[in-house]
mmCIF file of C-alpha atoms in Angstrom:
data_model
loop_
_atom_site.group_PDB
_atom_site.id
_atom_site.type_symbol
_atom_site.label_atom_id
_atom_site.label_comp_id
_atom_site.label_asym_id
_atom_site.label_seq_id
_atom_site.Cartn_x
_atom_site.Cartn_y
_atom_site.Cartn_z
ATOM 1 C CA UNK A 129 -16.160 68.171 15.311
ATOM 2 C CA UNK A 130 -15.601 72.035 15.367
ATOM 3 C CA UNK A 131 -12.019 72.148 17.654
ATOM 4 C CA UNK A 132 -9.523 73.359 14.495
ATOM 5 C CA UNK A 133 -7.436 75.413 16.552
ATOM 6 C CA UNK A 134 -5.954 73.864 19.769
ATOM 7 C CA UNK A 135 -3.344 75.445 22.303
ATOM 8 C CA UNK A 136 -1.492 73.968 24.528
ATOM 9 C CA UNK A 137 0.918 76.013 27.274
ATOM 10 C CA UNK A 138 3.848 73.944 28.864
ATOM 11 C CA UNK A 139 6.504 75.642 31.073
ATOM 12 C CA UNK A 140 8.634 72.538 31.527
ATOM 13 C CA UNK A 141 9.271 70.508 28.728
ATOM 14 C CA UNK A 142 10.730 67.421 31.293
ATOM 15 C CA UNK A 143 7.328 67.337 32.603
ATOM 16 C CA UNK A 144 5.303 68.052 29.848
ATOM 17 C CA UNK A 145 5.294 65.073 27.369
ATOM 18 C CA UNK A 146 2.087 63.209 28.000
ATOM 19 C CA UNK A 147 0.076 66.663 27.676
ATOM 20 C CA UNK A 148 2.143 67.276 24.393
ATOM 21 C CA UNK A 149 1.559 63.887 23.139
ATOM 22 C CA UNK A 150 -2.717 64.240 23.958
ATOM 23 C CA UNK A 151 -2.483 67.726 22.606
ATOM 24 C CA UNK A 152 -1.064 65.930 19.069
ATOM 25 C CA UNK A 153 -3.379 63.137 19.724
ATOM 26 C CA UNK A 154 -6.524 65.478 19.896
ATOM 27 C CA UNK A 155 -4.883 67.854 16.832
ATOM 28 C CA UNK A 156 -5.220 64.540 14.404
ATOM 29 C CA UNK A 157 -8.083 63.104 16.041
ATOM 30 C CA UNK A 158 -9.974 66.695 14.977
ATOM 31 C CA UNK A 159 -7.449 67.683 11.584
ATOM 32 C CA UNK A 160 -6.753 70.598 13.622
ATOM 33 C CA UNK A 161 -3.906 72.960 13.993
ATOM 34 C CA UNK A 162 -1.720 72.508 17.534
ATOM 35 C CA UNK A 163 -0.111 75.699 18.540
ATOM 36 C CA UNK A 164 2.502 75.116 21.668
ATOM 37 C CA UNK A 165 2.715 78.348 24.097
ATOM 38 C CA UNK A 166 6.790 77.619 25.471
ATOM 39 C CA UNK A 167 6.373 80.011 28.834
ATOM 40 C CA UNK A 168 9.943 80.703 31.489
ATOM 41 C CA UNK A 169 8.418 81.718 34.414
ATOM 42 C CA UNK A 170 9.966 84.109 36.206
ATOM 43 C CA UNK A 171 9.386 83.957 39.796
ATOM 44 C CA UNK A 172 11.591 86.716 41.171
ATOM 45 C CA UNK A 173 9.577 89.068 43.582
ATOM 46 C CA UNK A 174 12.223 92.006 43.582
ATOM 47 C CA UNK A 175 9.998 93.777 46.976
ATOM 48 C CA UNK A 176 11.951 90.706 49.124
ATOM 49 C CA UNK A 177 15.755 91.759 47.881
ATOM 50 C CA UNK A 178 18.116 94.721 49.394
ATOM 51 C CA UNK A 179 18.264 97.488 47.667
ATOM 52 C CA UNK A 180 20.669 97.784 44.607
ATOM 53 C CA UNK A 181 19.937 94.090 44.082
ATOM 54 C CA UNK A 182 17.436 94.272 42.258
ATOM 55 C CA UNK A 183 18.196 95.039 39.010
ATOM 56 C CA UNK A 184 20.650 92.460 38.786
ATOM 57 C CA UNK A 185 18.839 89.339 40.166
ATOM 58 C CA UNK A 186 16.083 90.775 37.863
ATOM 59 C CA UNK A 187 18.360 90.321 34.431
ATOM 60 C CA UNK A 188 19.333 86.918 36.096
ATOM 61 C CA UNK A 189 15.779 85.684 36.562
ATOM 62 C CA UNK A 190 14.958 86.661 33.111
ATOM 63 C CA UNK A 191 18.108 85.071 31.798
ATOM 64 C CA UNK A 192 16.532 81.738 33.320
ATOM 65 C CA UNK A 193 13.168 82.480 32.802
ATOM 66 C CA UNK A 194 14.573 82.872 28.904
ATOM 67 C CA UNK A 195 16.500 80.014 28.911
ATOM 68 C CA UNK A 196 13.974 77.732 30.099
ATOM 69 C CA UNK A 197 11.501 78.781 27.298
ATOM 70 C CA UNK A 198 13.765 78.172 24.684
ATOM 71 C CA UNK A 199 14.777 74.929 25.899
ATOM 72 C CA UNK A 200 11.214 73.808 25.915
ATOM 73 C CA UNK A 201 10.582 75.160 22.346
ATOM 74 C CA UNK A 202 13.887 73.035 21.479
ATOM 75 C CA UNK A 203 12.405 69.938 22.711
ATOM 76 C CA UNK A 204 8.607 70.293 21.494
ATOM 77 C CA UNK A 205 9.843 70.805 17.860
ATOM 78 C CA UNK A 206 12.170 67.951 17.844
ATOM 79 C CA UNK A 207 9.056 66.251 19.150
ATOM 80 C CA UNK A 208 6.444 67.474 16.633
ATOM 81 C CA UNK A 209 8.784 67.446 13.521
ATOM 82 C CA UNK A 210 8.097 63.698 12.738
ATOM 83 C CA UNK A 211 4.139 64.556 13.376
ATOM 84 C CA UNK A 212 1.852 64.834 10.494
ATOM 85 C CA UNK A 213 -0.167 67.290 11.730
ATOM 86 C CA UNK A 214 -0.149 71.163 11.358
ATOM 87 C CA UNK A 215 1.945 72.777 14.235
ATOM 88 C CA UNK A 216 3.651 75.972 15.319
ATOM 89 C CA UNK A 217 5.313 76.865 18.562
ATOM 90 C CA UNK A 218 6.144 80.062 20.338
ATOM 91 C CA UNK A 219 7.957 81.063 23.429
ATOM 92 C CA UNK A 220 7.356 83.646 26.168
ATOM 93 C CA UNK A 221 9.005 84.909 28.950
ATOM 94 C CA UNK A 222 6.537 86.204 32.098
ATOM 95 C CA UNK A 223 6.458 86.778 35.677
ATOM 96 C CA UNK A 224 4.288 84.429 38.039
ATOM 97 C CA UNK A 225 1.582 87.801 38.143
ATOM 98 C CA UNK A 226 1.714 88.418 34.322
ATOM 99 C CA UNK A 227 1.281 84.942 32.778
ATOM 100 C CA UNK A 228 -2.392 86.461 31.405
ATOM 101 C CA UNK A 229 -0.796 88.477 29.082
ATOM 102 C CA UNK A 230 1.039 85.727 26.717
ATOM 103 C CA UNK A 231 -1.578 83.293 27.906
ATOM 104 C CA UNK A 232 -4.906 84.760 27.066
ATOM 105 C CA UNK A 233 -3.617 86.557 23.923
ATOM 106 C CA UNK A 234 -3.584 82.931 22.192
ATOM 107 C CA UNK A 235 -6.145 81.738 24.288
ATOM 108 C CA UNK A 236 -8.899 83.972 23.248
ATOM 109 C CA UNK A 237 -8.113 82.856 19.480
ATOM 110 C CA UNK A 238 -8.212 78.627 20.210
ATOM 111 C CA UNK A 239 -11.207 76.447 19.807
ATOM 112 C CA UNK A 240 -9.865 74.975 23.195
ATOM 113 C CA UNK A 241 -6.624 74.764 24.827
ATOM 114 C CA UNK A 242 -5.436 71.899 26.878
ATOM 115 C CA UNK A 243 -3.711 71.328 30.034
ATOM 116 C CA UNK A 244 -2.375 69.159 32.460
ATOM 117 C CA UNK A 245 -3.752 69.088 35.836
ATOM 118 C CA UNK A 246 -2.622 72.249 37.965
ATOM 119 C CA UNK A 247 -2.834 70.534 41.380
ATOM 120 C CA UNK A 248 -0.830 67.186 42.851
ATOM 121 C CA UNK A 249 2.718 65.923 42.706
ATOM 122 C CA UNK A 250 3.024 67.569 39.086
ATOM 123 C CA UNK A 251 1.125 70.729 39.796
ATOM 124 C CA UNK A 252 3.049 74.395 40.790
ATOM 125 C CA UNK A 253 1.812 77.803 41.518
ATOM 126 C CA UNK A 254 2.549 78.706 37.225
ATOM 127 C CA UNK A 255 0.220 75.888 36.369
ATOM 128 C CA UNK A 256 -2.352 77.507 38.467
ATOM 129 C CA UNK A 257 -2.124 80.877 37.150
ATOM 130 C CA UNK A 258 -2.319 79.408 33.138
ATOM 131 C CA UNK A 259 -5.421 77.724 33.782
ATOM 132 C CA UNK A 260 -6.912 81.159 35.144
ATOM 133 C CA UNK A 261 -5.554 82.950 32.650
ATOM 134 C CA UNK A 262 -7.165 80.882 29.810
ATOM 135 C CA UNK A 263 -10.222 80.872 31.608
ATOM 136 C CA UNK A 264 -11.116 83.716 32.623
ATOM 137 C CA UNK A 265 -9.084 85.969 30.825
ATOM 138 C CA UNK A 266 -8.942 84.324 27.319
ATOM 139 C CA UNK A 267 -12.510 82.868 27.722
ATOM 140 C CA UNK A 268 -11.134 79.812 26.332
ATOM 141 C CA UNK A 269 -12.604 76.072 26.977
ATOM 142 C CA UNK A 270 -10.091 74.351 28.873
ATOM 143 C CA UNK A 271 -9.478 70.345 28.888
ATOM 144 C CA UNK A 272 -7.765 69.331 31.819
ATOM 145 C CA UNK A 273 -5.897 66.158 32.127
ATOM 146 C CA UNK A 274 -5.177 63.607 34.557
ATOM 147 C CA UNK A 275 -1.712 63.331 35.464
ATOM 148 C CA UNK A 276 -0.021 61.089 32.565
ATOM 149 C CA UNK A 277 -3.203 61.080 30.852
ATOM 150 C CA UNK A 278 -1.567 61.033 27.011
ATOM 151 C CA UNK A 279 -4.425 59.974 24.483
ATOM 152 C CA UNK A 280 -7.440 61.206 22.606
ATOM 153 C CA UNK A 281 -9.941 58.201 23.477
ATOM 154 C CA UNK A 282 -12.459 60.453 25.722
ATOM 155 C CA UNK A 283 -15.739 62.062 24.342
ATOM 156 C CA UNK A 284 -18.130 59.041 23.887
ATOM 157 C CA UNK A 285 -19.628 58.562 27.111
ATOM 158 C CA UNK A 286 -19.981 62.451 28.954
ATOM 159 C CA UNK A 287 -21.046 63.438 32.337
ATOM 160 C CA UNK A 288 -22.223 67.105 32.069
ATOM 161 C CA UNK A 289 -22.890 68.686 35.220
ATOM 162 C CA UNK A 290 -25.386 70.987 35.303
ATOM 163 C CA UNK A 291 -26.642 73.422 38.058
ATOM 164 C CA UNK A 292 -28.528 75.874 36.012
ATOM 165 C CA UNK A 293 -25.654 78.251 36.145
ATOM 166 C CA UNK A 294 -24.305 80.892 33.617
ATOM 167 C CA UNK A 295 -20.786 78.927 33.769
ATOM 168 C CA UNK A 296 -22.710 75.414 33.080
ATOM 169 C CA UNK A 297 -24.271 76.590 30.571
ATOM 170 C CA UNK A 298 -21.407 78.387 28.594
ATOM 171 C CA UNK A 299 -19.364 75.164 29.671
ATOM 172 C CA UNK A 300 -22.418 73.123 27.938
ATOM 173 C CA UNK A 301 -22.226 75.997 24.594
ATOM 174 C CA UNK A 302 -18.788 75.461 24.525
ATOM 175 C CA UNK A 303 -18.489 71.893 24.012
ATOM 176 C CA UNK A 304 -21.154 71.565 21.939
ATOM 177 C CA UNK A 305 -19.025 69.578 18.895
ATOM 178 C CA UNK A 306 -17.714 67.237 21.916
ATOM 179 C CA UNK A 307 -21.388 66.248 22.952
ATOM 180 C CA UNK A 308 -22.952 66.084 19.349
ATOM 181 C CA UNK A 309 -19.901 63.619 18.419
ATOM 182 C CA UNK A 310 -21.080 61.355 22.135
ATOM 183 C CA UNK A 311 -22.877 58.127 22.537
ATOM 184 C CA UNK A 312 -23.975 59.064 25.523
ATOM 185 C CA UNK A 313 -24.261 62.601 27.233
ATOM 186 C CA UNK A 314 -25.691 62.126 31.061
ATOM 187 C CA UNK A 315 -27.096 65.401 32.457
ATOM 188 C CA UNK A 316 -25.925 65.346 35.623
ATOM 189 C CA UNK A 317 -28.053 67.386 38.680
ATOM 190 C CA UNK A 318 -26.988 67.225 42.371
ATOM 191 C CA UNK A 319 -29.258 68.233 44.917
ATOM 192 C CA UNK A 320 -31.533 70.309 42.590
ATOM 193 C CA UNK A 321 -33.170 73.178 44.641
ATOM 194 C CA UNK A 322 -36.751 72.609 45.645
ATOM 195 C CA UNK A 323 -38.253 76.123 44.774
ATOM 196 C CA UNK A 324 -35.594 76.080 41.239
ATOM 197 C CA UNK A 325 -36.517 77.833 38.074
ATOM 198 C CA UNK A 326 -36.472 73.950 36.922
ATOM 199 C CA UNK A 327 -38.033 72.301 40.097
ATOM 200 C CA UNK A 328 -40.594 70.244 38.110
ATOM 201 C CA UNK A 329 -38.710 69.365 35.154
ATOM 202 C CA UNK A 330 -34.659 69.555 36.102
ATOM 203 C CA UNK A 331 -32.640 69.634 32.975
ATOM 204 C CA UNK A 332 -35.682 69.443 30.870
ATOM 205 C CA UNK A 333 -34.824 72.997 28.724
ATOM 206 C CA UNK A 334 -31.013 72.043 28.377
ATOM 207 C CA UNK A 335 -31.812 68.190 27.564
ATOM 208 C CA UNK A 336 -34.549 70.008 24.508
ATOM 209 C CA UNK A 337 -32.192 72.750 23.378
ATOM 210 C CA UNK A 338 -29.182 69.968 23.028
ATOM 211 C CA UNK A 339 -32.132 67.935 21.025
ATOM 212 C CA UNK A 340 -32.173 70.316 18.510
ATOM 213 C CA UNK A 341 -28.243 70.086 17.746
ATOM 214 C CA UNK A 342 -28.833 65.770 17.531
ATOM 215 C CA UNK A 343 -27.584 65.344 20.695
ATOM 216 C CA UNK A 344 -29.001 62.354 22.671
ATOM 217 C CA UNK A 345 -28.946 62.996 26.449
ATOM 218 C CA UNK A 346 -30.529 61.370 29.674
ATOM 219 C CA UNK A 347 -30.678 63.129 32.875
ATOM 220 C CA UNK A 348 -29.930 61.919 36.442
ATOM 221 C CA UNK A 349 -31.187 63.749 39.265
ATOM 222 C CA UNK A 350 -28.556 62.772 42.345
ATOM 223 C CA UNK A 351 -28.931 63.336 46.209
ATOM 224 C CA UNK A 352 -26.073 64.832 47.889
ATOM 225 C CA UNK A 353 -25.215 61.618 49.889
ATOM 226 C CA UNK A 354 -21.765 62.451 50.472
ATOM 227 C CA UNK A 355 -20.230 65.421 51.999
ATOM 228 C CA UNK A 356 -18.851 67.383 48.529
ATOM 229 C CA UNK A 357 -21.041 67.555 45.840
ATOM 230 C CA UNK A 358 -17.531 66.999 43.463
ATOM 231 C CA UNK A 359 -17.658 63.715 45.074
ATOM 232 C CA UNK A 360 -20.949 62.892 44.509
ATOM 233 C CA UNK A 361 -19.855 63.666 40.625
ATOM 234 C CA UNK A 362 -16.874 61.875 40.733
ATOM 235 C CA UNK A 363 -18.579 58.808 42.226
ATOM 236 C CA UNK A 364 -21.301 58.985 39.029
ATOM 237 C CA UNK A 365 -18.634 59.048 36.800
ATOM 238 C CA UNK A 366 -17.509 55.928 37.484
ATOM 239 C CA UNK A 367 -20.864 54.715 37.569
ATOM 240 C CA UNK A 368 -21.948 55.375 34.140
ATOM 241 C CA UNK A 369 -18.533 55.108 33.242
ATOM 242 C CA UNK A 370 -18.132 58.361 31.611
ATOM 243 C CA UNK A 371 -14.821 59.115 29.808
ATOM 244 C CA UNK A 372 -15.514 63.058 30.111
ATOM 245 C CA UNK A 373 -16.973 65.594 32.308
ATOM 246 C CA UNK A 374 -17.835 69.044 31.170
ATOM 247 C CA UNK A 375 -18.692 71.544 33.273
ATOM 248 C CA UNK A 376 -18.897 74.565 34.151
ATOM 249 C CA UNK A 377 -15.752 76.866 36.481
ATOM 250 C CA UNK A 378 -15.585 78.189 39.629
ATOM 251 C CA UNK A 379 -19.291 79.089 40.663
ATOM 252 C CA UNK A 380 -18.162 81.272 43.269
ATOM 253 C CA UNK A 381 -15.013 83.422 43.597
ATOM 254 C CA UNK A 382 -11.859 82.109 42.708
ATOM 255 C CA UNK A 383 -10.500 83.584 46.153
ATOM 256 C CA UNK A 384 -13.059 81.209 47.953
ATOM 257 C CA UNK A 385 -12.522 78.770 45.985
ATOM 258 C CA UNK A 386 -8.417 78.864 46.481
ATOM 259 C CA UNK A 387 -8.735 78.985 50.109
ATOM 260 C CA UNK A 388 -11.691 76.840 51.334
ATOM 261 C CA UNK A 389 -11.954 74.603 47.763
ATOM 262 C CA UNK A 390 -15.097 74.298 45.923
ATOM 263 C CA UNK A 391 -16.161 71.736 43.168
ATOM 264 C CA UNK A 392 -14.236 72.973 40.419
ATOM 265 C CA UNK A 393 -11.004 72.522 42.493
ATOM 266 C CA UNK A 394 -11.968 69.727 44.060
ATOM 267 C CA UNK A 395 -13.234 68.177 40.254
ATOM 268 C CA UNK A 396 -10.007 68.582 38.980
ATOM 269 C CA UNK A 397 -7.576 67.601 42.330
ATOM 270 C CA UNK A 398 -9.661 64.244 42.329
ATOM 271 C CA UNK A 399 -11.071 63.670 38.291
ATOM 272 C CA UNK A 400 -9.984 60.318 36.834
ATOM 273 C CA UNK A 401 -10.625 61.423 33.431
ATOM 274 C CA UNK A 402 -10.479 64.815 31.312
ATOM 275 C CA UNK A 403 -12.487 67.098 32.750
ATOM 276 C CA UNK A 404 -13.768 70.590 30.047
ATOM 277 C CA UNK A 405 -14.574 73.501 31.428
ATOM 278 C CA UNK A 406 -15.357 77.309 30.662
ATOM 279 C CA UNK A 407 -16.550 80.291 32.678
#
């Protein structure tokens, strides 16, 4: 396996300990370094306040935003002192609109950084905007977890979805050390088009090229036989009883895909196991 540098971003610590304990889980699993991002979010949007207020509930919102952070960091190295494994941890304070700044800067420099699922009962607007920001703006792999999700035991049976797109295929690239280390890798095509670059052989040139790195992979062609095609996925999953999907992230615009869904949001909203991606 090739993941020797793993992030992990948590904003509240309360709410954070099953991602911390599959971030250390994954860190030994790999002999990898685990580097904890502590972000306070500040959420103040000063254009809402009187004037002459704003400067004050400013240094207040800071003041939380700060104290937040370090209270995390507190609690993740009283957690990770008794670990075995190589750690460090940092803090950060950032408004809601400038968490890509902290974020990507360690993002961009991580084999893959992992996070807890952004949407549900433990989800929040911050959560959103990390996974974005490592995305697109750190051009990092993400794994995202299921809620509670706290172990490393995914990565021998994989469902990669592939739709012949630029994000697939970086999302495929990207997890290359995942899907040479699988028993099984499933390449997964919904509703392939009919007049398709790959119409008489779909997934033929990704199932060769991941030949070449020892990877052994099958491919199921699926009909779109129920209304989303993340369901379709989902539903396969369980099938073949895959412990990991990797795919690729938002195919269309992330403003479509925030207001009407899409697969990727839908993927990760619904996903009973980890799910990797990369744009």
């Amino acid at each position: 396996m090739a993941f020797k540098s793993i992030l992990t971003i948590i904003t509240d610590a309360g709410r954070s300990a099953a991602q911390i304990d599959a971030a250390v889980a994954l860190a030994r699993r790999e002999d990898a370094h685990l580097d904890v991002l502590c972000v306070g979010v500040d959420l103040t949007q000063t254009g809402y306040y009187y004037a002459g207020a704003t400067a004050i509930l400013t240094q207040e919102a800071y003041n939380q935003a700060r104290e937040e952070a370090d209270k995390a960091e507190a609690s993740v190295r009283a957690r990770l002192d008794a670990e075995d494994i190589r750690w460090g941890v940092d803090t950060a304070v950032a408004q809601i609109g400038a968490l890509g700044g902290p974020v990507a800067m360690l993002a961009r420099f991580s084999d893959l950084v992992i996070l807890s699922k952004p949407y549900g009962p433990g989800g929040s607007q911050a959560a959103e905007a990390i996974v974005e920001a490592a995305l697109f703006e750190g051009r990092a792999p993400v794994l995202i977890l299921p809620e509670g999700y706290s172990g490393a035991d995914y990565g021998t049976r994989i469902a990669l979805a592939w739709n012949q797109s630029d994000q697939a295929l970086f999302a495929t690239r990207a997890a290359l050390p995942v899907l040479k280390a699988a028993t099984m890798v499933d390449i997964t095509i919904i509703d392939p088009p009919t007049h398709g670059p790959e119409r008489s052989d779909p997934g033929g040139m990704l199932s060769q090229l991941l030949s070449r790195h020892g990877v052994h992979a099958e491919v199921s062609v699926l009909a779109k036989t129920l209304p989303k095609t993340s369901e379709v996925l989902a539903r396969h999953v369980r099938d073949i009883n895959a412990d990991l999907v990797v795919m690729g992230a938002y195919g269309h615009s992330r403003f479509r895909e925030a207001i009407l869904g899409g697969t990727t949001r839908n993927m990760l909203e619904h996903c009973e196991v980890p799910v990797l991606m990369a744009h």
